[in-house]
Short mmCIF file of C-alpha atoms and ligand atoms in Angstrom, two decimals:
data_model
loop_
_atom_site.label_atom_id
_atom_site.label_comp_id
_atom_site.label_asym_id
_atom_site.label_seq_id
_atom_site.Cartn_x
_atom_site.Cartn_y
_atom_site.Cartn_z
CA MET A 110 102.65 0.37 38.71
CA SER A 111 102.14 3.56 36.73
CA ILE A 112 98.49 4.12 36.13
CA VAL A 113 97.34 6.27 33.21
CA SER A 114 93.80 7.44 32.67
CA PRO A 115 91.44 5.80 31.96
CA ILE A 116 92.29 3.17 34.53
CA ASN A 117 91.41 -0.45 33.92
CA ILE A 118 89.37 -1.06 37.05
CA GLY A 119 90.50 -4.70 37.06
CA ASP A 120 94.04 -3.60 37.88
CA LEU A 121 92.99 -2.33 41.32
CA THR A 122 92.80 -4.23 44.58
CA LEU A 123 89.79 -3.67 46.80
CA GLU A 124 91.78 -1.30 49.01
CA GLU A 125 92.96 0.69 46.00
CA LEU A 126 89.44 0.90 44.64
CA ARG A 127 88.15 2.13 48.01
CA ALA A 128 90.77 4.90 47.94
CA GLU A 129 89.76 5.81 44.36
CA LEU A 130 86.10 6.04 45.37
CA GLU A 131 86.94 8.19 48.38
CA ALA A 132 88.89 10.50 46.09
CA MET A 133 85.76 10.71 43.92
CA ALA A 134 83.73 11.72 47.04
CA GLU A 135 81.94 8.35 47.01
CA ARG A 136 81.35 6.05 49.96
CA PRO A 137 84.12 3.42 50.20
CA PHE A 138 81.67 0.53 50.81
CA ARG A 139 80.67 0.85 47.16
CA ALA A 140 84.00 -0.78 46.30
CA ALA A 141 82.71 -4.15 47.54
CA GLN A 142 79.64 -3.81 45.32
CA VAL A 143 81.83 -2.99 42.34
CA PHE A 144 84.00 -6.04 43.10
CA GLU A 145 80.94 -8.27 43.28
CA GLY A 146 79.76 -7.03 39.90
CA LEU A 147 83.18 -7.48 38.34
CA TYR A 148 84.20 -10.83 39.78
CA ARG A 149 81.06 -12.66 40.88
CA GLU A 150 78.71 -11.56 38.13
CA GLY A 151 81.37 -11.02 35.46
CA LEU A 152 79.81 -7.74 34.31
CA SER A 153 81.67 -5.89 31.58
CA ASP A 154 79.57 -2.71 31.33
CA PHE A 155 79.10 -0.23 34.18
CA ALA A 156 75.49 0.31 33.07
CA ALA A 157 74.75 -3.26 34.21
CA PHE A 158 75.87 -2.63 37.83
CA THR A 159 72.31 -2.36 39.09
CA THR A 160 73.29 -2.37 42.79
CA LEU A 161 74.91 1.03 42.24
CA PRO A 162 73.06 4.34 41.87
CA LYS A 163 72.93 5.55 38.27
CA PRO A 164 75.05 8.70 38.86
CA LEU A 165 77.83 6.52 40.29
CA ARG A 166 77.67 4.17 37.30
CA LYS A 167 78.20 7.19 35.06
CA LYS A 168 81.11 8.45 37.15
CA LEU A 169 82.73 5.03 37.06
CA ALA A 170 82.32 4.78 33.29
CA ALA A 171 83.98 8.18 32.88
CA ARG A 172 86.95 7.27 35.07
CA PHE A 173 87.51 3.55 34.43
CA THR A 174 87.40 0.91 31.73
CA ILE A 175 86.59 -2.78 32.20
CA GLY A 176 89.08 -4.72 30.12
CA ARG A 177 88.35 -8.37 29.38
CA LEU A 178 90.71 -10.80 27.68
CA ALA A 179 89.84 -11.93 24.17
CA LEU A 180 89.90 -15.70 23.75
CA GLU A 181 91.85 -16.48 20.59
CA ALA A 182 91.83 -20.27 20.67
CA ARG A 183 90.84 -23.19 22.85
CA LEU A 184 92.22 -26.65 22.21
CA GLU A 185 91.10 -29.77 24.03
CA SER A 186 93.43 -32.71 24.45
CA ARG A 187 92.30 -36.33 24.32
CA ASP A 188 93.36 -36.61 27.98
CA GLY A 189 91.09 -33.73 29.10
CA THR A 190 93.76 -31.04 29.27
CA ALA A 191 92.63 -27.77 27.68
CA LYS A 192 94.81 -24.98 26.44
CA LEU A 193 93.42 -21.48 26.07
CA VAL A 194 95.21 -18.73 24.22
CA PHE A 195 94.25 -15.13 24.96
CA ARG A 196 95.01 -12.20 22.71
CA LEU A 197 96.23 -9.16 24.66
CA ARG A 198 95.28 -5.60 23.73
CA ASP A 199 98.68 -5.05 22.10
CA GLY A 200 98.33 -8.16 19.93
CA ASP A 201 100.55 -10.56 21.86
CA CYS A 202 99.28 -13.93 23.06
CA VAL A 203 99.44 -15.68 26.43
CA GLU A 204 98.35 -19.14 27.47
CA THR A 205 96.31 -20.67 30.23
CA VAL A 206 96.27 -24.44 30.68
CA LEU A 207 93.54 -26.38 32.46
CA ILE A 208 94.69 -29.70 33.87
CA PRO A 209 92.10 -32.10 35.29
CA SER A 210 93.39 -34.74 37.69
CA GLY A 211 90.96 -36.82 39.74
CA GLN A 212 88.74 -34.48 41.74
CA ARG A 213 90.96 -31.49 41.01
CA THR A 214 91.20 -29.17 38.06
CA THR A 215 94.21 -26.89 38.11
CA ALA A 216 94.47 -23.73 36.03
CA CYS A 217 97.99 -22.69 35.09
CA LEU A 218 98.05 -18.89 34.70
CA SER A 219 100.62 -16.84 32.80
CA THR A 220 102.11 -13.74 34.42
CA GLN A 221 104.30 -12.41 31.60
CA ALA A 222 104.18 -12.39 27.81
CA GLY A 223 107.28 -14.43 27.03
CA CYS A 224 110.04 -14.87 29.57
CA LYS A 225 113.51 -13.43 30.08
CA PHE A 226 114.98 -16.37 32.00
CA GLY A 227 115.84 -18.59 29.03
CA CYS A 228 115.63 -22.08 30.57
CA ALA A 229 117.19 -24.43 28.05
CA PHE A 230 114.20 -26.80 27.88
CA CYS A 231 111.35 -24.28 27.72
CA ALA A 232 109.26 -23.05 24.79
CA SER A 233 108.30 -19.77 26.52
CA GLY A 234 111.92 -18.76 26.87
CA LEU A 235 112.53 -19.33 23.15
CA ARG A 236 110.71 -16.17 22.07
CA GLY A 237 112.25 -13.91 24.67
CA PHE A 238 110.51 -11.46 26.95
CA ARG A 239 107.87 -8.99 25.75
CA ARG A 240 106.25 -7.54 28.84
CA ASN A 241 104.73 -8.03 32.27
CA LEU A 242 101.02 -8.79 32.39
CA ALA A 243 98.83 -6.29 34.23
CA PRO A 244 96.88 -7.60 37.26
CA SER A 245 93.68 -7.62 35.17
CA GLU A 246 95.40 -9.75 32.51
CA ILE A 247 96.38 -12.30 35.16
CA THR A 248 93.02 -12.37 36.95
CA GLY A 249 91.27 -12.23 33.55
CA GLN A 250 92.59 -15.71 32.76
CA ALA A 251 91.28 -17.00 36.09
CA LEU A 252 87.95 -15.28 35.65
CA HIS A 253 87.51 -16.77 32.20
CA VAL A 254 88.28 -20.34 33.27
CA ALA A 255 86.24 -20.04 36.47
CA ARG A 256 83.20 -19.05 34.43
CA THR A 257 83.67 -21.49 31.56
CA ALA A 258 85.33 -24.66 32.94
CA GLY A 259 82.47 -27.12 33.21
CA ALA A 260 83.63 -29.11 36.25
CA GLY A 261 84.94 -26.03 38.05
CA VAL A 262 88.51 -25.05 38.76
CA THR A 263 89.76 -26.09 42.19
CA ASN A 264 93.34 -24.77 42.14
CA TYR A 265 95.26 -21.97 40.48
CA VAL A 266 98.99 -22.00 39.84
CA PHE A 267 100.91 -18.96 38.65
CA MET A 268 103.18 -20.99 36.45
CA GLY A 269 102.33 -20.54 32.77
CA MET A 270 104.41 -18.25 30.63
CA GLY A 271 106.88 -16.09 32.53
CA GLU A 272 108.44 -15.95 35.98
CA PRO A 273 105.70 -14.80 38.42
CA LEU A 274 108.08 -13.31 40.98
CA ASP A 275 109.68 -11.19 38.25
CA ASN A 276 106.33 -9.40 37.96
CA PHE A 277 105.94 -9.18 41.70
CA ASP A 278 103.72 -6.14 42.24
CA ASN A 279 101.16 -7.18 39.64
CA LEU A 280 101.23 -10.77 40.87
CA ALA A 281 100.58 -9.60 44.44
CA ARG A 282 97.66 -7.45 43.24
CA ALA A 283 96.25 -10.39 41.27
CA VAL A 284 96.51 -12.64 44.35
CA ARG A 285 94.72 -10.06 46.50
CA ILE A 286 91.92 -9.65 43.96
CA MET A 287 91.48 -13.42 43.56
CA ASN A 288 91.63 -13.98 47.32
CA ALA A 289 89.24 -11.17 48.35
CA PRO A 290 85.87 -12.55 49.55
CA GLU A 291 84.21 -9.67 47.69
CA GLY A 292 86.22 -10.59 44.58
CA MET A 293 86.75 -14.11 43.31
CA GLY A 294 86.85 -15.47 46.87
CA ILE A 295 89.52 -18.10 46.19
CA ALA A 296 91.19 -19.33 49.38
CA ALA A 297 94.93 -18.67 49.54
CA ARG A 298 95.61 -22.39 50.06
CA ARG A 299 94.23 -22.98 46.54
CA LEU A 300 96.70 -20.50 45.04
CA THR A 301 100.29 -21.48 44.27
CA VAL A 302 103.11 -19.21 43.17
CA SER A 303 105.77 -21.02 41.20
CA THR A 304 109.28 -19.70 40.74
CA ALA A 305 112.38 -20.67 38.82
CA GLY A 306 114.37 -19.52 41.85
CA LEU A 307 114.25 -15.74 41.96
CA VAL A 308 115.63 -15.34 45.48
CA PRO A 309 114.69 -11.66 46.08
CA GLY A 310 111.13 -12.52 45.00
CA ILE A 311 110.93 -15.36 47.54
CA GLU A 312 112.10 -12.90 50.20
CA ARG A 313 109.41 -10.40 49.22
CA LEU A 314 106.77 -13.11 49.17
CA LYS A 315 107.76 -14.06 52.71
CA GLU A 316 107.46 -10.46 53.88
CA LEU A 317 104.08 -9.95 52.23
CA ASP A 318 102.69 -13.03 53.98
CA LEU A 319 100.02 -13.76 51.37
CA GLN A 320 99.65 -17.34 52.70
CA VAL A 321 99.78 -18.80 49.19
CA ASN A 322 101.64 -22.03 48.41
CA LEU A 323 105.18 -21.79 47.04
CA SER A 324 106.47 -24.12 44.40
CA VAL A 325 110.10 -24.05 43.28
CA SER A 326 111.09 -25.34 39.85
CA LEU A 327 114.32 -27.11 40.72
CA HIS A 328 114.95 -29.46 37.76
CA ALA A 329 118.54 -30.16 38.84
CA ALA A 330 120.25 -30.87 42.15
CA THR A 331 123.76 -29.58 41.36
CA ASP A 332 124.83 -26.06 40.45
CA ARG A 333 126.70 -27.38 37.41
CA LEU A 334 123.65 -28.96 35.80
CA ARG A 335 121.16 -26.38 37.04
CA SER A 336 123.20 -23.49 35.65
CA ARG A 337 123.24 -25.29 32.29
CA LEU A 338 119.48 -25.88 32.27
CA MET A 339 118.38 -22.71 34.09
CA PRO A 340 120.61 -19.64 33.67
CA ILE A 341 118.98 -17.99 36.71
CA ASN A 342 121.04 -20.42 38.81
CA ARG A 343 124.23 -18.55 37.85
CA LYS A 344 122.89 -15.52 39.71
CA TYR A 345 121.09 -17.36 42.51
CA PRO A 346 122.83 -20.71 42.99
CA LEU A 347 121.38 -23.59 44.97
CA ALA A 348 122.80 -22.52 48.34
CA ALA A 349 121.11 -19.10 48.03
CA LEU A 350 117.87 -20.62 46.79
CA ILE A 351 117.71 -23.26 49.52
CA GLY A 352 118.57 -20.61 52.13
CA ALA A 353 115.71 -18.38 50.90
CA CYS A 354 113.32 -21.34 51.07
CA GLU A 355 114.42 -22.13 54.62
CA ASP A 356 113.83 -18.51 55.64
CA TYR A 357 110.42 -18.65 53.99
CA LEU A 358 109.50 -21.75 56.00
CA ARG A 359 110.86 -20.28 59.24
CA ALA A 360 108.66 -17.22 58.70
CA GLY A 361 105.59 -19.46 58.67
CA GLY A 362 105.21 -20.13 54.96
CA ARG A 363 103.26 -23.18 53.84
CA MET A 364 105.01 -26.38 52.77
CA ILE A 365 107.11 -25.97 49.63
CA THR A 366 106.76 -28.17 46.56
CA LEU A 367 109.80 -28.86 44.40
CA GLU A 368 108.93 -29.24 40.74
CA TYR A 369 111.30 -31.50 38.85
CA ILE A 370 110.95 -32.03 35.10
CA LEU A 371 112.58 -35.36 34.32
CA ILE A 372 114.60 -35.18 31.11
CA LYS A 373 115.91 -38.42 29.68
CA GLY A 374 119.65 -38.83 30.11
CA THR A 375 120.04 -35.33 31.56
CA ASN A 376 118.77 -35.22 35.15
CA ASP A 377 117.25 -38.68 35.70
CA GLY A 378 120.20 -40.69 37.07
CA PRO A 379 120.70 -42.22 40.56
CA GLY A 380 122.98 -39.33 41.61
CA ASP A 381 120.33 -36.81 40.55
CA ALA A 382 117.73 -38.60 42.67
CA GLU A 383 120.05 -38.66 45.66
CA GLY A 384 120.84 -34.94 45.35
CA LEU A 385 117.17 -34.06 44.93
CA ALA A 386 116.20 -36.20 47.93
CA GLY A 387 118.78 -34.38 50.06
CA ILE A 388 117.34 -30.97 49.16
CA ALA A 389 113.75 -32.16 49.61
CA ARG A 390 114.49 -33.58 53.06
CA ARG A 391 116.27 -30.42 54.13
CA LEU A 392 113.24 -28.34 53.12
CA ARG A 393 110.69 -30.97 54.20
CA ALA A 394 109.34 -30.47 50.70
CA LYS A 395 107.16 -32.62 48.50
CA VAL A 396 108.56 -33.41 45.05
CA ASN A 397 106.38 -33.21 41.98
CA LEU A 398 107.89 -35.15 39.08
CA ILE A 399 106.87 -34.25 35.55
CA ALA A 400 108.06 -36.16 32.50
CA TYR A 401 109.45 -33.70 29.96
CA SER A 402 107.15 -32.76 27.07
CA PRO A 403 109.23 -32.46 23.90
CA VAL A 404 109.54 -29.01 22.32
CA PRO A 405 110.35 -28.95 18.59
CA GLY A 406 113.84 -27.58 18.00
CA LEU A 407 115.13 -28.38 21.50
CA PRO A 408 117.50 -31.30 22.05
CA PHE A 409 115.77 -32.89 25.07
CA GLU A 410 113.92 -36.17 25.27
CA THR A 411 111.04 -37.58 27.27
CA PRO A 412 111.89 -40.35 29.75
CA SER A 413 110.00 -43.64 29.53
CA ASP A 414 107.37 -44.54 32.12
CA GLY A 415 109.92 -47.01 33.54
CA ASP A 416 112.53 -44.24 33.95
CA VAL A 417 110.00 -42.10 35.81
CA ALA A 418 108.96 -45.00 38.06
CA ARG A 419 112.61 -45.80 38.87
CA PHE A 420 113.38 -42.18 39.75
CA ARG A 421 110.28 -42.00 41.90
CA ARG A 422 111.26 -45.17 43.75
CA ARG A 423 114.72 -43.79 44.48
CA LEU A 424 113.18 -40.71 46.07
CA GLU A 425 110.65 -42.71 48.06
CA GLU A 426 113.39 -45.04 49.34
CA ARG A 427 114.94 -41.87 50.78
CA LYS A 428 111.66 -41.00 52.52
CA VAL A 429 110.66 -38.18 50.21
CA ARG A 430 106.99 -37.60 49.44
CA VAL A 431 106.55 -37.74 45.66
CA THR A 432 103.71 -37.10 43.26
CA VAL A 433 104.01 -37.74 39.55
CA ARG A 434 102.23 -35.40 37.22
CA LEU A 435 101.56 -37.26 34.05
CA SER A 436 102.63 -35.33 31.00
CA LYS A 437 99.36 -34.13 29.63
CA GLY A 438 98.10 -32.55 26.49
CA ARG A 439 101.02 -33.44 24.22
CA ASP A 440 98.62 -33.48 21.26
CA ILE A 441 97.76 -29.78 21.86
CA PHE A 442 101.25 -28.33 22.48
CA ALA A 443 100.71 -28.23 26.24
CA ALA A 444 104.35 -27.55 27.12
CA CYS A 445 104.39 -24.00 28.41
CA GLY A 446 104.59 -21.36 25.68
CA GLN A 447 104.30 -23.68 22.70
CA LEU A 448 100.89 -22.76 21.37
CA ALA A 449 101.01 -19.03 22.13
CA GLY A 450 104.37 -19.03 20.37
CA ARG A 451 102.79 -20.49 17.25
CA LEU A 452 99.77 -18.19 17.26
CA GLY A 453 101.83 -15.13 18.14
CA ASP A 454 104.33 -15.80 15.38
CA GLU A 455 101.70 -16.15 12.69
CA ASP A 456 100.75 -12.54 13.28
CA ARG A 457 104.23 -11.17 13.49
CA PRO A 458 105.25 -9.45 10.29
CA ASP A 459 108.53 -11.32 9.97
CA GLY A 460 107.43 -14.57 11.59
CA ALA A 461 110.49 -14.26 13.83
CA ARG A 462 110.98 -16.51 16.82
CA GLY A 463 112.76 -15.63 20.05
S1 LIG B 34 110.72 -22.50 32.62
FE1 LIG B 34 109.68 -20.67 33.45
S2 LIG B 34 111.41 -19.29 34.03
FE2 LIG B 34 112.27 -20.83 32.63
S3 LIG B 34 112.14 -19.89 30.58
FE3 LIG B 34 110.27 -21.12 30.88
S4 LIG B 34 108.72 -19.68 31.66
FE4 LIG B 34 110.76 -18.74 31.95
#
């Protein structure tokens, strides 16, 4: 990451901040106090860091900024799902979705503005890629929902707009900041990185050993169909993806979840279930089924509840552990990228899409 002055202090991990303080002839233990002010107390002005001596507060204010995300919109669905849209400093919008389910509330965090991977069924891919989010823009979403979600957020998934592993360095920084006891103090087991199948990213994740959960968006069990739905499969076909997942598991990674969006008449047949079950068994993975949420302008349909139940049964008959995530928030454009796309386009001079 190239850092220009003034530095957004939220882009630094604890270790990086310690090094910065040492370079400023300050004692490194101050970094933990700064982290506590930033992430536990949510302070946004160095003058309010009362645990720090006044001269240090002044030095920090001269060297760093504290950037916070601006909330542009918050929509609540009838089913409890909430979608938040944040305006970035350069005017673009990203989304965060809060999904309550039983005792859990999961926050879906974006890692990029737009996405370059162009999956055929996805609203985020429609508008193309704009840029990677900085670590502070990723953790900023988490910080906002942690401080404002009434019932409390229990789990965080890097799975909103963008491909997290395509923004690897900033994702890794965000994970470290969220995981640090002096920072947000979120246990790694409550953090999940989701990928569309970026094999080199899975390899890097394995080497970094962050101990987060890995979730792979599979959505098809043959190369033919997957390459049609997810162009990334042309570069990293199933054999390479499955091989990378196996290596990840061998290296001590946590259990993998396979995400599978069920699309009516496209990937919901008996052969699809059999292929998916084979991959899941090979990886000892859990399958998370999600009924497709329609996106205006895209030619895909939502399966009926009966279709989803049948597909689930076929997997379970093959001894695969399955969860079904009910499609939530359809009344608030909860499919990834839909609402930010609308808000972002309103402010674009030509109203262009994609
Ligand atoms: S599904 Fe994920 S990887 Fe594919 S276009 Fe959408 S955001 Fe990008």
